[in-house]
Coordinates of C-alpha atoms in Angstrom, one line a residue:
M63 CA 83.9 107.7 132.7
S64 CA 85.4 107.4 129.5
R65 CA 89.1 108.0 128.6
S66 CA 88.1 111.3 126.8
S67 CA 86.0 112.8 129.7
K68 CA 88.9 111.8 132.0
G69 CA 91.1 113.7 129.7
F70 CA 88.9 116.6 130.2
A71 CA 88.4 116.1 133.9
R72 CA 92.2 116.4 134.3
L73 CA 91.8 120.0 132.9
V74 CA 89.2 121.0 135.4
N75 CA 90.4 122.7 138.5
P76 CA 89.4 121.2 141.8
G77 CA 86.0 122.7 142.9
V78 CA 85.0 124.0 139.4
V79 CA 81.5 122.9 138.4
L80 CA 80.9 122.7 134.6
N81 CA 77.7 124.0 133.2
P82 CA 75.2 121.6 131.8
E83 CA 75.9 122.8 128.2
L84 CA 79.6 122.1 128.6
N85 CA 78.6 118.6 130.0
Q86 CA 76.4 117.8 126.8
K87 CA 79.5 119.0 124.6
I88 CA 81.5 116.3 126.5
F89 CA 78.8 113.7 126.1
A90 CA 78.6 114.7 122.3
F91 CA 82.3 114.3 122.0
E92 CA 82.4 111.0 123.6
T93 CA 79.6 109.9 121.2
M94 CA 81.4 111.0 118.2
T95 CA 84.6 109.2 119.5
A96 CA 82.8 106.0 120.0
E97 CA 81.3 106.3 116.6
R98 CA 85.0 107.0 115.1
C99 CA 86.1 103.8 116.9
D100 CA 83.0 101.8 115.3
L101 CA 84.0 103.0 112.0
D102 CA 87.6 101.8 112.4
L103 CA 86.3 98.5 113.2
E104 CA 83.9 98.5 110.3
L105 CA 86.8 99.5 107.9
S106 CA 88.9 96.7 109.2
Q107 CA 86.0 94.3 108.5
L108 CA 85.6 95.7 105.0
R109 CA 89.2 95.4 104.3
K110 CA 89.3 91.9 105.4
Q111 CA 86.2 91.3 103.1
Q112 CA 88.0 92.9 100.1
D113 CA 91.3 91.0 100.8
D114 CA 89.2 87.6 100.9
T115 CA 87.3 88.5 97.8
E116 CA 90.6 89.4 95.8
D117 CA 92.2 86.1 97.0
N118 CA 89.1 84.2 95.9
L119 CA 89.1 85.7 92.4
A120 CA 92.9 85.2 92.1
E121 CA 92.2 81.5 93.2
A122 CA 89.5 81.1 90.7
L123 CA 91.5 82.4 87.8
A124 CA 94.4 80.4 88.7
E125 CA 92.1 77.3 89.1
D126 CA 90.6 77.8 85.6
E127 CA 94.3 78.2 84.2
F128 CA 95.3 74.8 85.9
Q129 CA 92.3 73.0 84.8
C130 CA 92.9 74.1 81.1
N131 CA 96.6 73.0 81.6
L132 CA 95.5 69.7 82.8
R133 CA 93.2 69.1 79.8
G134 CA 96.0 70.3 77.5
Q135 CA 94.0 73.4 76.3
Q136 CA 95.3 76.8 76.0
F137 CA 94.2 79.2 78.8
N138 CA 92.6 82.3 77.6
G139 CA 91.8 84.2 80.7
P140 CA 89.7 87.3 80.7
N141 CA 90.7 90.3 78.7
E142 CA 91.1 93.6 80.2
D143 CA 87.4 94.5 79.9
E144 CA 86.2 91.3 81.1
L145 CA 88.7 91.6 84.1
Q146 CA 87.3 95.0 84.9
V147 CA 83.7 93.8 84.8
I148 CA 84.6 90.9 87.0
L149 CA 86.3 93.2 89.6
K150 CA 83.6 95.8 89.3
N151 CA 80.9 93.0 90.1
H152 CA 82.9 91.2 93.0
L153 CA 84.6 94.4 94.6
G154 CA 82.4 97.4 93.6
G155 CA 80.1 97.2 96.5
I156 CA 82.9 96.8 99.0
I157 CA 84.8 99.7 97.4
S158 CA 81.6 102.0 97.6
K159 CA 81.2 101.1 101.4
L160 CA 84.9 101.8 102.2
A161 CA 84.8 105.1 100.3
N162 CA 81.5 106.0 102.4
K163 CA 83.3 105.1 105.8
Y164 CA 86.4 107.0 104.7
E165 CA 84.4 110.1 103.9
R166 CA 82.4 109.8 107.1
I167 CA 85.6 109.6 109.0
I168 CA 87.1 112.7 107.6
Y169 CA 84.0 114.8 108.4
L170 CA 83.8 113.0 111.8
D171 CA 87.4 113.7 112.6
A172 CA 87.0 117.5 111.8
D173 CA 83.9 117.7 114.1
I174 CA 85.8 116.0 116.8
R175 CA 88.7 118.3 116.5
K176 CA 86.5 121.3 116.5
L177 CA 84.6 120.2 119.6
K178 CA 87.5 119.2 121.5
G179 CA 89.0 122.7 121.0
T180 CA 85.6 124.3 122.1
I181 CA 85.5 121.9 125.1
E182 CA 89.0 122.9 126.2
K183 CA 88.3 126.6 125.9
A184 CA 85.2 126.3 127.8
I185 CA 86.9 124.5 130.6
T186 CA 89.8 127.0 130.6
A187 CA 87.0 129.8 131.0
A188 CA 85.3 128.0 133.8
N189 CA 88.6 127.5 135.6
E190 CA 89.4 131.2 135.0
E191 CA 85.8 132.3 136.4
S192 CA 86.2 130.0 139.3
A193 CA 89.5 131.5 140.4
A194 CA 88.3 135.0 139.8
A195 CA 85.3 134.3 142.1
A196 CA 87.6 132.7 144.6
L197 CA 89.6 136.0 144.8
M198 CA 86.7 138.1 145.5

C-alpha cells in the first residue's frame, strides 16, 4: 500500500467498504502521483544535463581564449548573435524538454488536486452512509 492510499485509508472509518469506483480513483491517484515523482526525477536529470552543457560551453570558450593568449593572438570570441546560435544549438533541446516536463507537471498537479478532493469527499460520504446504516 502506497503512502497516498495509506493517507486515504486513515480517513476511512472502521468497517466501511469502499466501492470499486472509488478504489479505481484511488489507484488513478496513485498512478498520477508516481508519474509526478518520475517527472521530478527527469527534471533533475535534465537540469544536471543543462548545467553540464553550460559548464562545457564556458570551458570551451575559456580554452579558446587561453590558447589565443598563449599564441599572443587577440581573442575575438563569438559576438552576441553567434553566442545565441551556440547556446540554441547546445541548450535548445534541453530547454524544450524542460518546458514540456514543467507543462506536464502543471496539468498533472491540477488533476491530482482535483482527484484528491473527489476521493476525500467520496470517503466522507461512504463514512456517513455507513454510520447512518449502523443507526438503523
